[in-house]
Coordinates of C-alpha atoms in Angstrom, one line a residue:
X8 CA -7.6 -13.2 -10.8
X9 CA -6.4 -14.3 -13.7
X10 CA -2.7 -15.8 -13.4
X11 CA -0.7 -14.9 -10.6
X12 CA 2.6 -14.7 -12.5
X13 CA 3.1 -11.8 -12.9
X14 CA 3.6 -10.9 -9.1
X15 CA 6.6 -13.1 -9.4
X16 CA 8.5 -10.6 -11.6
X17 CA 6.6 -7.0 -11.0
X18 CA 9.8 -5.1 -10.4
X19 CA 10.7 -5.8 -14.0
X20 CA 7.5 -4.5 -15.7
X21 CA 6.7 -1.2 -13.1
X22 CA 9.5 1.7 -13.3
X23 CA 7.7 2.8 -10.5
X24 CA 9.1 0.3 -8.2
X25 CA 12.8 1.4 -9.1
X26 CA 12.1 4.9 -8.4
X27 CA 14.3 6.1 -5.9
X28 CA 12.2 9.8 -5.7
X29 CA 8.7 8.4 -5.5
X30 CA 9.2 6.0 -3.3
X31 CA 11.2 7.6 -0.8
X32 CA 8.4 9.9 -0.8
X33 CA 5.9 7.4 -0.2
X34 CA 8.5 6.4 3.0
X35 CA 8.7 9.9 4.0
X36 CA 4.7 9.8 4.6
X37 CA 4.9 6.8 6.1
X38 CA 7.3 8.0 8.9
X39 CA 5.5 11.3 9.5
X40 CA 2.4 9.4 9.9
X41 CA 3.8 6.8 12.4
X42 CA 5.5 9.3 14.2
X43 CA 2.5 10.9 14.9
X44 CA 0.7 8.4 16.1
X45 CA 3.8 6.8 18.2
X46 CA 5.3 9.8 19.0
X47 CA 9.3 8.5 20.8
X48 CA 8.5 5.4 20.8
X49 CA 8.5 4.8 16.6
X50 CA 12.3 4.2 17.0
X51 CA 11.5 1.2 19.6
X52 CA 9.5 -0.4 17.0
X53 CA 9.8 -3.4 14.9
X54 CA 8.2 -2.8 11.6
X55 CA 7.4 -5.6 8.5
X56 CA 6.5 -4.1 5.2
X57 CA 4.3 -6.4 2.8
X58 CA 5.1 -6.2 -0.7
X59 CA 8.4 -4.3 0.2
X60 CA 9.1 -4.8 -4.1
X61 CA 13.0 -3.6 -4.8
X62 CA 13.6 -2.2 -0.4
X63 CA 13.8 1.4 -0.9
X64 CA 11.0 2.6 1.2
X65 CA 12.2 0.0 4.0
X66 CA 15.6 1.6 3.5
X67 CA 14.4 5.0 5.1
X68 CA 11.9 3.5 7.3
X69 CA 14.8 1.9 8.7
X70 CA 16.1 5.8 9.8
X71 CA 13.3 5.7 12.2
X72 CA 12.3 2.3 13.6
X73 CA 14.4 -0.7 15.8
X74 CA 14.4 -2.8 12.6
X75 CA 12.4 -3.8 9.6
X76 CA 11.9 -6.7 7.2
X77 CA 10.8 -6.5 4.1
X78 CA 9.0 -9.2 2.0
X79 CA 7.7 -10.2 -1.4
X80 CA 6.7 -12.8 -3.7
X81 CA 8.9 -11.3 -6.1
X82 CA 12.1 -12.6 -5.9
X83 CA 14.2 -10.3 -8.2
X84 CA 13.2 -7.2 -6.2
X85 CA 14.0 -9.4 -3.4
X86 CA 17.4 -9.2 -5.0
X87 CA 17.7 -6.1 -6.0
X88 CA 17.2 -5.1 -2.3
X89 CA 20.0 -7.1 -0.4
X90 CA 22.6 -6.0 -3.5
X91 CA 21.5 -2.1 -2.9
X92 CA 20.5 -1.4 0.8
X93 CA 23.4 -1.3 3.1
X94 CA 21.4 -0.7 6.2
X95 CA 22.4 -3.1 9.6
X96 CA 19.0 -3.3 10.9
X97 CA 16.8 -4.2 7.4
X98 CA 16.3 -7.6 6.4
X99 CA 14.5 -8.7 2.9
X100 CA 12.5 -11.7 2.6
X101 CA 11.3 -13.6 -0.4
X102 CA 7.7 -14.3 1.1
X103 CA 4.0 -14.3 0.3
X104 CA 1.9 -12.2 1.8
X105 CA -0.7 -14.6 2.0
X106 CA 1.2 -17.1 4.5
X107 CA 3.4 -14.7 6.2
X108 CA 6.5 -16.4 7.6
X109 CA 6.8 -14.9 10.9
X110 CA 5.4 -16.2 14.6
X111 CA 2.1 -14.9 16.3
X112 CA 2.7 -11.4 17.8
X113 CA 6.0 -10.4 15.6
X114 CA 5.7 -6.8 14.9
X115 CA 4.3 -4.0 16.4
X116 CA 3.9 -2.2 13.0
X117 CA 3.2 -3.8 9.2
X118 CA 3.5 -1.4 6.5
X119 CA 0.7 -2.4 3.7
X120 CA 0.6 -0.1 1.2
X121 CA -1.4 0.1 -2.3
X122 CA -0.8 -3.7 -1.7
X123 CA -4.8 -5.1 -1.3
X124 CA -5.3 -5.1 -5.4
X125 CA -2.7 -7.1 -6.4
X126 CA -3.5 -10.3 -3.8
X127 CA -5.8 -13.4 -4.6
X128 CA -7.3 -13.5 -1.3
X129 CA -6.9 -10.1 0.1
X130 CA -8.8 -11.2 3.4
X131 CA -6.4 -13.9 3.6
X132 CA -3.6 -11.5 3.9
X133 CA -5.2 -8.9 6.5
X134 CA -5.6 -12.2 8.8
X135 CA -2.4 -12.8 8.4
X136 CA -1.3 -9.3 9.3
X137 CA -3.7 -9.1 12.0
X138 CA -1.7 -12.2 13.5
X139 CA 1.8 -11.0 13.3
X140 CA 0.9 -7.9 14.8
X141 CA 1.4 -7.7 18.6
X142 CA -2.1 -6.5 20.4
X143 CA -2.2 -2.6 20.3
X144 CA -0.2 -2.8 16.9
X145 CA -0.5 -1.1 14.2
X146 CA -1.1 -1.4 10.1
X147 CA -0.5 1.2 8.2
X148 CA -3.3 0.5 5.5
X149 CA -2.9 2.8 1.8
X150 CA -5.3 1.9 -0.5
X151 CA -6.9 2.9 -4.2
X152 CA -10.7 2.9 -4.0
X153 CA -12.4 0.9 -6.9
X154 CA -13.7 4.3 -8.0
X155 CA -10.8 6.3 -8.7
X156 CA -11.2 7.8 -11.9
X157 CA -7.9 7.5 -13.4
X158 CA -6.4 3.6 -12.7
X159 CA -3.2 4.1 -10.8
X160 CA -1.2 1.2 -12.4
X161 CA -2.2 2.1 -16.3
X162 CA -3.3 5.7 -16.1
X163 CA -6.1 4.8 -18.1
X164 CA -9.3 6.6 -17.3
X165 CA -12.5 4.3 -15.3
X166 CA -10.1 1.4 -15.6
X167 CA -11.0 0.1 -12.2
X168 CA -14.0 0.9 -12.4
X169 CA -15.9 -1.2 -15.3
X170 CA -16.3 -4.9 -15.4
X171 CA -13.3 -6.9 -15.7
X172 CA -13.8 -8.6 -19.3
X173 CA -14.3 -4.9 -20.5
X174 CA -11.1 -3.8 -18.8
X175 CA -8.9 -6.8 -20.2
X176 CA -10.3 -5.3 -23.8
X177 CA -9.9 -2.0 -23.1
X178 CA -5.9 -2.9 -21.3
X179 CA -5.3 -5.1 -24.9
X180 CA -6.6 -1.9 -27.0
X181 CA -4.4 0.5 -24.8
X182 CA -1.5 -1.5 -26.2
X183 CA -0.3 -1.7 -21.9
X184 CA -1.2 -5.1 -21.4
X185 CA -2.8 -8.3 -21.8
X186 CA -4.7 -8.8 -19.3
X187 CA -6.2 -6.3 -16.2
X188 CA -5.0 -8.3 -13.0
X189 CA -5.9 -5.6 -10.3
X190 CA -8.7 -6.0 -8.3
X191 CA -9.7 -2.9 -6.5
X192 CA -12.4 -2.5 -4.0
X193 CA -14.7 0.2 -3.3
X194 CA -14.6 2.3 0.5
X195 CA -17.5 -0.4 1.6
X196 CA -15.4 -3.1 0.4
X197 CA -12.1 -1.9 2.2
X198 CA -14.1 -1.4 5.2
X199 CA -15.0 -4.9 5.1
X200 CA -11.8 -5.9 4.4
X201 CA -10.5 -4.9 7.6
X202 CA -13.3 -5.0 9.9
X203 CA -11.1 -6.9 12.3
X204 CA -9.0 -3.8 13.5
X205 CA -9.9 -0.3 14.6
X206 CA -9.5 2.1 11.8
X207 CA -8.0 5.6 12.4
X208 CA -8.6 7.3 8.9
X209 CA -5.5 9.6 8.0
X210 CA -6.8 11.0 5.3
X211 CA -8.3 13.6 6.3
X212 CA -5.4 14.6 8.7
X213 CA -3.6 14.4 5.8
X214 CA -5.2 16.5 3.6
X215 CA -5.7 19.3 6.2
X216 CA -1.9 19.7 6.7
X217 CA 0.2 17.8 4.0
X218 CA 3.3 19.4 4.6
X219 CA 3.3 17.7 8.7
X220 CA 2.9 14.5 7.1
X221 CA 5.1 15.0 4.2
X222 CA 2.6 14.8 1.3
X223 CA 2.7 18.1 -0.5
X224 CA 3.9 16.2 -3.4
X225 CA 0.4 14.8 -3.8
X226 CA -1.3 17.5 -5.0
X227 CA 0.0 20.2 -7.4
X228 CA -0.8 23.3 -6.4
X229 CA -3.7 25.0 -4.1
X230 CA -6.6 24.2 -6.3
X231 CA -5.9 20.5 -6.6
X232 CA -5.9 20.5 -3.0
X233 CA -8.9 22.2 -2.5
X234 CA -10.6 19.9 -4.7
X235 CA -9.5 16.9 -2.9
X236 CA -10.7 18.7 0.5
X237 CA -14.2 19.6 -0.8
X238 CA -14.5 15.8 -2.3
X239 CA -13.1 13.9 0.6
X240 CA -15.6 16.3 2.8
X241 CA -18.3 15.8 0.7
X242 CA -17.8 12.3 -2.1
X243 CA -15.8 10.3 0.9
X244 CA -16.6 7.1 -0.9
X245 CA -15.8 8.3 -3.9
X246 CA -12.7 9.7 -3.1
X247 CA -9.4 8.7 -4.8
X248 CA -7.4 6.7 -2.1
X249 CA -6.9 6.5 1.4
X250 CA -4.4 6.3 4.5
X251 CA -5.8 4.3 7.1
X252 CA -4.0 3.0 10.9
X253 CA -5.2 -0.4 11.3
X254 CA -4.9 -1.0 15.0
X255 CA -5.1 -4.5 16.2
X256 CA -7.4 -4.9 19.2

């Protein structure tokens, strides 16, 4: 990766992270998809989200869990998330995700979501999640594949895809950026990445009924829906993204 410092400030240079809309819809999914897997017992649960960014998502997680803490290396999100959230059992965190500031056994859920790319040492970071996670607990794991067509962060087209020095070009010509920090890996290269936990894949789940896990919003109309069943059936590793529970041994 290039320069890390740009993580230190990412709130101010992605709108996304200051949409209240989006990401509550990201936390809606979230919930529905812990709920089904813990059934009751979600509001028993302590949760940690890495790379919580400006706390909105932890905001409404906090409507369904014990208590959560949120943390991130960037510390005007950090911030921007004690000013805003008024919630008595959310705490935010300036931390790294790399060296996570919390005891063996902490948490018996850690959100980590479309978090991977951004990291130096993503492997470093999925150790440190597999430690803070009691035994039997859960990550919940959403991640880009390496071969998603359009890039997610610069909706440019095969940005991910195409060697590095071409994408800094190609980022510079786009007039979006410098340089192309992301580093996105392919299914193999996820599956790798957490090879420690037992994976139970979502995705599919998802995709079969999006309204029980509060996902509608992904796909615009029947037909984009349909494609994304037929691909993820038949072009897994190809497909776009993917929600995976990371369940530590």
């Amino acid at each position: 990766m290039t320069d890390r410092g740009y993580q230190y400030g990412y709130s101010d240079i992605s709108s996304e992270m200051h949409s209240m809309e989006g990401r509550r819809r990201k936390a809606m999914t979230m919930a529905a998809v812990l709920g089904h897997a813990f059934g009751d017992c979600l509001r028993n649960v302590r949760l940690l989200n890495v790379g919580c960014s400006t706390g909105i998502i932890d905001e409404c997680l906090a409507l369904h869990v014990k208590s959560v803490v949120g943390i991130d290396i960037d510390a005007p999100a950090i911030e921007t998330a004690r000013a805003r959230c008024t919630s008595n059992n959310v705490e935010f965190r300036i931390g790294d995700a790399m060296n996570i500031d919390f005891p063996d056994a902490s948490f018996d859920v850690v959100i980590c979501s479309q978090v991977y790319e951004h990291v130096p040492d993503p492997a470093k970071m999925m150790d440190e999640i597999y430690r803070v996670l009691v035994p039997g607990g859960i990550c919940y794991f959403a991640a880009t594949n390496r071969f998603c067509v359009m890039e997610q962060h610069y909706h440019l087209p095969f940005l991910s895809i195409i060697p590095v020095s071409v994408a800094h070009w190609y980022l510079r010509l786009s007039g979006k950026g410098q340089y192309y920090y992301e580093r996105h890996r392919s299914l193999g290269g996820l599956r790798g990445l957490v090879r420690r936990f037992n994976v139970d894949d979502y995705t599919q789940r998802i995709l079969s009924d999006p309204g029980m896990f509060a996902a509608s919003y992904m796909f615009s109309g029947r037909i984009k829906l349909g494609i994304a069943r037929v691909l993820a059936r038949f072009a897994y590793p190809v497909f776009p993204g993917y929600v995976w529970l990371l369940r530590r041994p």
